[in-house]
mmCIF file of N, CA and C in Angstrom:
data_model
loop_
_atom_site.group_PDB
_atom_site.id
_atom_site.type_symbol
_atom_site.label_atom_id
_atom_site.label_comp_id
_atom_site.label_asym_id
_atom_site.label_seq_id
_atom_site.Cartn_x
_atom_site.Cartn_y
_atom_site.Cartn_z
ATOM 1 N N MET X 1 8.626 -27.278 4.224
ATOM 2 C CA MET X 1 7.950 -26.069 3.918
ATOM 3 C C MET X 1 8.893 -25.506 2.978
ATOM 4 N N GLN X 2 8.228 -24.541 2.338
ATOM 5 C CA GLN X 2 8.858 -23.835 1.229
ATOM 6 C C GLN X 2 9.216 -22.457 1.794
ATOM 7 N N LYS X 3 10.328 -22.079 1.311
ATOM 8 C CA LYS X 3 10.957 -20.695 1.446
ATOM 9 C C LYS X 3 10.254 -19.692 0.378
ATOM 10 N N PRO X 4 10.155 -18.501 1.236
ATOM 11 C CA PRO X 4 9.495 -17.487 0.148
ATOM 12 C C PRO X 4 10.383 -17.184 -0.782
ATOM 13 N N SER X 5 9.875 -16.563 -1.822
ATOM 14 C CA SER X 5 10.586 -16.221 -2.737
ATOM 15 C C SER X 5 11.220 -14.802 -2.925
ATOM 16 N N LEU X 6 12.219 -14.295 -3.468
ATOM 17 C CA LEU X 6 12.350 -12.789 -3.340
ATOM 18 C C LEU X 6 11.546 -11.738 -4.036
ATOM 19 N N ASN X 7 10.660 -12.570 -4.812
ATOM 20 C CA ASN X 7 9.812 -11.608 -5.842
ATOM 21 C C ASN X 7 8.515 -11.312 -4.874
ATOM 22 N N ALA X 8 7.916 -12.417 -4.240
ATOM 23 C CA ALA X 8 6.892 -12.569 -3.490
ATOM 24 C C ALA X 8 6.981 -12.795 -1.966
ATOM 25 N N LEU X 9 6.356 -12.284 -1.239
ATOM 26 C CA LEU X 9 6.174 -12.561 0.036
ATOM 27 C C LEU X 9 4.727 -12.528 0.570
ATOM 28 N N SER X 10 4.224 -13.817 1.092
ATOM 29 C CA SER X 10 3.055 -13.801 1.759
ATOM 30 C C SER X 10 2.575 -12.571 2.746
ATOM 31 N N MET X 11 1.462 -11.908 2.455
ATOM 32 C CA MET X 11 1.054 -11.079 3.351
ATOM 33 C C MET X 11 -0.693 -11.075 3.426
ATOM 34 N N GLY X 12 -1.200 -11.257 4.589
ATOM 35 C CA GLY X 12 -2.521 -11.515 4.705
ATOM 36 C C GLY X 12 -3.247 -12.517 3.664
ATOM 37 N N GLY X 13 -2.651 -13.430 3.098
ATOM 38 C CA GLY X 13 -3.402 -14.405 2.332
ATOM 39 C C GLY X 13 -2.922 -14.254 1.112
ATOM 40 N N ASN X 14 -2.419 -13.090 0.370
ATOM 41 C CA ASN X 14 -2.070 -12.605 -0.479
ATOM 42 C C ASN X 14 -0.665 -12.292 -0.738
ATOM 43 N N LYS X 15 -0.328 -12.436 -2.104
ATOM 44 C CA LYS X 15 1.353 -11.929 -2.253
ATOM 45 C C LYS X 15 1.747 -10.624 -2.192
ATOM 46 N N ALA X 16 2.405 -10.452 -1.377
ATOM 47 C CA ALA X 16 2.886 -8.677 -1.639
ATOM 48 C C ALA X 16 4.327 -8.988 -2.702
ATOM 49 N N LYS X 17 4.264 -8.000 -3.460
ATOM 50 C CA LYS X 17 5.577 -8.076 -4.306
ATOM 51 C C LYS X 17 6.755 -7.515 -3.781
ATOM 52 N N PHE X 18 7.993 -7.767 -4.007
ATOM 53 C CA PHE X 18 9.122 -7.221 -3.576
ATOM 54 C C PHE X 18 9.624 -5.970 -4.596
ATOM 55 N N GLY X 19 9.342 -4.718 -4.226
ATOM 56 C CA GLY X 19 9.504 -3.682 -5.018
ATOM 57 C C GLY X 19 10.706 -2.586 -4.697
ATOM 58 N N ILE X 20 10.788 -1.568 -5.506
ATOM 59 C CA ILE X 20 12.088 -0.803 -5.093
ATOM 60 C C ILE X 20 11.990 -0.016 -3.661
ATOM 61 N N PHE X 21 10.636 -0.055 -2.942
ATOM 62 C CA PHE X 21 10.640 0.469 -1.690
ATOM 63 C C PHE X 21 10.740 -0.487 -0.371
ATOM 64 N N SER X 22 10.913 -1.760 -0.806
ATOM 65 C CA SER X 22 10.458 -2.943 -0.088
ATOM 66 C C SER X 22 11.735 -2.775 1.109
ATOM 67 N N PRO X 23 13.087 -2.534 0.647
ATOM 68 C CA PRO X 23 14.196 -2.487 1.437
ATOM 69 C C PRO X 23 14.213 -1.415 2.759
ATOM 70 N N VAL X 24 13.064 -0.297 2.429
ATOM 71 C CA VAL X 24 12.845 0.628 3.335
ATOM 72 C C VAL X 24 11.706 0.138 4.267
ATOM 73 N N VAL X 25 10.500 -0.352 3.496
ATOM 74 C CA VAL X 25 9.654 -0.800 4.844
ATOM 75 C C VAL X 25 10.283 -1.961 5.622
ATOM 76 N N TYR X 26 11.378 -2.624 5.290
ATOM 77 C CA TYR X 26 12.032 -3.521 6.335
ATOM 78 C C TYR X 26 12.575 -3.087 7.153
ATOM 79 N N LEU X 27 13.549 -1.601 6.774
ATOM 80 C CA LEU X 27 14.036 -0.719 7.874
ATOM 81 C C LEU X 27 13.280 -0.450 8.720
ATOM 82 N N ALA X 28 12.111 0.057 8.371
ATOM 83 C CA ALA X 28 11.210 0.708 9.235
ATOM 84 C C ALA X 28 10.425 -0.453 10.139
ATOM 85 N N LYS X 29 10.323 -1.378 9.603
ATOM 86 C CA LYS X 29 9.896 -2.627 10.339
ATOM 87 C C LYS X 29 11.075 -2.962 11.533
ATOM 88 N N LEU X 30 12.123 -2.979 11.211
ATOM 89 C CA LEU X 30 12.903 -2.933 12.418
ATOM 90 C C LEU X 30 13.121 -2.111 13.159
ATOM 91 N N ALA X 31 12.984 -0.590 12.691
ATOM 92 C CA ALA X 31 13.605 0.457 13.816
ATOM 93 C C ALA X 31 11.925 0.414 14.754
ATOM 94 N N LEU X 32 10.740 0.260 14.026
ATOM 95 C CA LEU X 32 9.582 0.714 14.544
ATOM 96 C C LEU X 32 9.138 -0.336 15.414
ATOM 97 N N GLY X 33 9.271 -1.709 14.853
ATOM 98 C CA GLY X 33 8.361 -2.851 15.086
ATOM 99 C C GLY X 33 7.129 -2.969 14.193
ATOM 100 N N GLU X 34 7.034 -4.124 13.916
ATOM 101 C CA GLU X 34 5.628 -4.419 13.325
ATOM 102 C C GLU X 34 4.365 -4.042 13.449
ATOM 103 N N ALA X 35 4.144 -3.688 15.090
ATOM 104 C CA ALA X 35 2.884 -3.032 15.403
ATOM 105 C C ALA X 35 2.663 -1.513 14.907
ATOM 106 N N LYS X 36 4.117 -1.135 15.162
ATOM 107 C CA LYS X 36 3.623 0.517 14.979
ATOM 108 C C LYS X 36 3.858 0.545 13.366
ATOM 109 N N LEU X 37 4.467 -0.299 12.559
ATOM 110 C CA LEU X 37 4.606 0.002 11.356
ATOM 111 C C LEU X 37 3.199 -0.061 10.630
ATOM 112 N N ASN X 38 2.619 -1.224 11.059
ATOM 113 C CA ASN X 38 1.088 -1.304 10.540
ATOM 114 C C ASN X 38 0.394 -0.066 10.970
ATOM 115 N N LYS X 39 0.168 0.041 12.218
ATOM 116 C CA LYS X 39 -0.230 1.122 12.519
ATOM 117 C C LYS X 39 0.070 2.607 11.411
ATOM 118 N N LEU X 40 1.008 2.934 11.418
ATOM 119 C CA LEU X 40 1.609 3.844 10.468
ATOM 120 C C LEU X 40 0.790 3.823 9.026
ATOM 121 N N ARG X 41 1.018 2.742 8.665
ATOM 122 C CA ARG X 41 1.066 2.398 7.166
ATOM 123 C C ARG X 41 -0.723 2.263 7.082
ATOM 124 N N GLY X 42 -1.596 2.176 8.106
ATOM 125 C CA GLY X 42 -3.008 1.971 8.066
ATOM 126 C C GLY X 42 -3.488 3.508 8.436
ATOM 127 N N LYS X 43 -2.604 4.233 8.841
ATOM 128 C CA LYS X 43 -3.071 5.967 9.119
ATOM 129 C C LYS X 43 -2.735 6.470 7.617
ATOM 130 N N VAL X 44 -1.576 5.988 6.880
ATOM 131 C CA VAL X 44 -1.025 6.573 5.736
ATOM 132 C C VAL X 44 -2.319 6.167 4.203
ATOM 133 N N ILE X 45 -2.570 4.901 4.726
ATOM 134 C CA ILE X 45 -3.418 4.382 3.358
ATOM 135 C C ILE X 45 -5.135 5.149 3.703
ATOM 136 N N SER X 46 -5.453 5.336 4.771
ATOM 137 C CA SER X 46 -6.440 6.032 5.646
ATOM 138 C C SER X 46 -6.424 7.549 4.974
ATOM 139 N N LEU X 47 -5.141 8.225 4.950
ATOM 140 C CA LEU X 47 -5.206 9.542 4.776
ATOM 141 C C LEU X 47 -5.017 9.957 3.171
ATOM 142 N N HIS X 48 -4.316 8.581 2.385
ATOM 143 C CA HIS X 48 -4.401 8.786 0.959
ATOM 144 C C HIS X 48 -5.902 8.405 0.170
ATOM 145 N N SER X 49 -6.735 7.510 0.934
ATOM 146 C CA SER X 49 -7.944 7.136 0.523
ATOM 147 C C SER X 49 -8.726 8.442 0.573
ATOM 148 N N GLN X 50 -8.775 9.144 1.902
ATOM 149 C CA GLN X 50 -9.561 10.371 2.028
ATOM 150 C C GLN X 50 -9.012 11.361 0.988
ATOM 151 N N ALA X 51 -7.799 11.726 0.431
ATOM 152 C CA ALA X 51 -7.470 12.496 -0.370
ATOM 153 C C ALA X 51 -7.813 12.101 -1.655
ATOM 154 N N ILE X 52 -8.193 10.794 -2.127
ATOM 155 C CA ILE X 52 -8.756 10.549 -3.429
ATOM 156 C C ILE X 52 -10.299 10.934 -3.189
ATOM 157 N N THR X 53 -10.713 10.600 -1.981
ATOM 158 C CA THR X 53 -12.263 10.821 -2.213
ATOM 159 C C THR X 53 -12.472 12.256 -2.357
ATOM 160 N N GLU X 54 -11.572 13.198 -1.612
ATOM 161 C CA GLU X 54 -11.813 14.533 -1.665
ATOM 162 C C GLU X 54 -11.905 14.981 -3.151
ATOM 163 N N TRP X 55 -10.590 14.559 -3.871
ATOM 164 C CA TRP X 55 -10.249 14.964 -5.224
ATOM 165 C C TRP X 55 -11.341 14.522 -6.084
ATOM 166 N N CYS X 56 -12.162 13.586 -6.052
ATOM 167 C CA CYS X 56 -13.009 12.732 -6.784
ATOM 168 C C CYS X 56 -14.122 13.843 -6.719
ATOM 169 N N LEU X 57 -14.724 14.233 -5.292
ATOM 170 C CA LEU X 57 -15.725 14.852 -5.013
ATOM 171 C C LEU X 57 -15.367 16.587 -5.628
ATOM 172 N N GLN X 58 -14.148 16.881 -5.461
ATOM 173 C CA GLN X 58 -13.650 18.058 -6.237
ATOM 174 C C GLN X 58 -13.971 18.447 -7.457
ATOM 175 N N TYR X 59 -13.752 17.425 -8.186
ATOM 176 C CA TYR X 59 -13.553 17.333 -9.679
ATOM 177 C C TYR X 59 -14.927 16.652 -9.998
ATOM 178 N N GLY X 60 -15.582 16.158 -9.261
ATOM 179 C CA GLY X 60 -17.080 15.712 -9.841
ATOM 180 C C GLY X 60 -16.912 14.301 -10.550
ATOM 181 N N ALA X 61 -15.684 13.435 -10.107
ATOM 182 C CA ALA X 61 -15.403 12.497 -10.719
ATOM 183 C C ALA X 61 -15.803 10.996 -9.587
ATOM 184 N N TYR X 62 -16.867 11.381 -8.902
ATOM 185 C CA TYR X 62 -17.181 10.346 -7.658
ATOM 186 C C TYR X 62 -17.261 8.864 -8.487
ATOM 187 N N ASN X 63 -17.580 8.601 -9.453
ATOM 188 C CA ASN X 63 -17.796 7.336 -9.911
ATOM 189 C C ASN X 63 -16.048 6.704 -10.051
ATOM 190 N N LEU X 64 -15.207 7.308 -10.168
ATOM 191 C CA LEU X 64 -14.035 6.795 -10.219
ATOM 192 C C LEU X 64 -13.012 6.554 -9.276
ATOM 193 N N ARG X 65 -13.830 6.783 -7.875
ATOM 194 C CA ARG X 65 -13.255 6.842 -6.591
ATOM 195 C C ARG X 65 -12.711 5.390 -6.404
ATOM 196 N N LEU X 66 -13.634 4.456 -6.080
ATOM 197 C CA LEU X 66 -13.274 2.944 -6.360
ATOM 198 C C LEU X 66 -12.001 2.482 -7.166
ATOM 199 N N LYS X 67 -12.087 2.755 -8.401
ATOM 200 C CA LYS X 67 -11.240 2.720 -9.231
ATOM 201 C C LYS X 67 -9.881 3.163 -8.839
ATOM 202 N N LEU X 68 -9.590 4.181 -8.389
ATOM 203 C CA LEU X 68 -8.706 5.117 -8.058
ATOM 204 C C LEU X 68 -7.897 4.559 -6.828
ATOM 205 N N ILE X 69 -8.701 4.090 -6.070
ATOM 206 C CA ILE X 69 -8.036 3.451 -4.500
ATOM 207 C C ILE X 69 -7.588 1.980 -4.732
ATOM 208 N N LYS X 70 -8.220 1.273 -5.706
ATOM 209 C CA LYS X 70 -7.854 -0.028 -6.081
ATOM 210 C C LYS X 70 -6.568 0.211 -7.067
ATOM 211 N N MET X 71 -6.338 1.347 -7.864
ATOM 212 C CA MET X 71 -5.011 1.374 -8.275
ATOM 213 C C MET X 71 -3.734 1.766 -7.632
ATOM 214 N N ALA X 72 -4.479 2.403 -6.736
ATOM 215 C CA ALA X 72 -3.257 3.064 -5.751
ATOM 216 C C ALA X 72 -2.702 2.062 -4.596
ATOM 217 N N LYS X 73 -3.619 0.917 -4.620
ATOM 218 C CA LYS X 73 -3.463 -0.615 -3.810
ATOM 219 C C LYS X 73 -2.154 -1.271 -4.946
ATOM 220 N N ARG X 74 -2.925 -1.112 -6.038
ATOM 221 C CA ARG X 74 -1.882 -2.155 -7.109
ATOM 222 C C ARG X 74 -0.700 -1.200 -6.892
ATOM 223 N N ASN X 75 -0.245 -0.014 -7.131
ATOM 224 C CA ASN X 75 0.850 0.651 -7.425
ATOM 225 C C ASN X 75 1.511 0.435 -5.989
ATOM 226 N N GLY X 76 1.020 0.400 -4.927
ATOM 227 C CA GLY X 76 1.702 0.440 -3.791
ATOM 228 C C GLY X 76 2.443 -0.967 -3.569
ATOM 229 N N ASP X 77 1.609 -1.976 -3.789
ATOM 230 C CA ASP X 77 2.122 -3.330 -3.838
ATOM 231 C C ASP X 77 3.209 -3.473 -4.957
ATOM 232 N N GLU X 78 2.970 -2.988 -6.115
ATOM 233 C CA GLU X 78 4.218 -3.465 -7.184
ATOM 234 C C GLU X 78 5.546 -2.323 -6.587
ATOM 235 N N LEU X 79 5.211 -1.455 -5.952
ATOM 236 C CA LEU X 79 6.438 -0.787 -5.796
ATOM 237 C C LEU X 79 7.084 -1.398 -4.268
ATOM 238 N N GLY X 80 6.332 -2.063 -3.545
ATOM 239 C CA GLY X 80 7.194 -2.808 -2.859
ATOM 240 C C GLY X 80 6.610 -2.164 -1.312
ATOM 241 N N PHE X 81 5.447 -1.423 -1.015
ATOM 242 C CA PHE X 81 4.976 -0.610 0.073
ATOM 243 C C PHE X 81 4.397 -1.773 0.966
ATOM 244 N N LEU X 82 3.955 -2.675 0.436
ATOM 245 C CA LEU X 82 2.875 -3.528 1.054
ATOM 246 C C LEU X 82 3.717 -4.832 1.422
ATOM 247 N N ILE X 83 4.931 -4.902 1.668
ATOM 248 C CA ILE X 83 5.712 -6.331 2.055
ATOM 249 C C ILE X 83 5.386 -6.228 3.272
#
């Protein structure tokens, strides 16, 4: 069995990158437990997606909505929030 590398850990079939905020996520996982952390993460992602949608509607840029949400996910992965 292969050991996971420090640069990328498996998450949901994808490789989550180890970023600057990864240690904070690990501490939150220890403090809250994985189930509560995933519930909190889901709420935050949902609120962020809603904020992006509202911004797109307000400024008439609804066609950018999906691109902005994908960019937010990619940035969260690079910063280590999705570890």
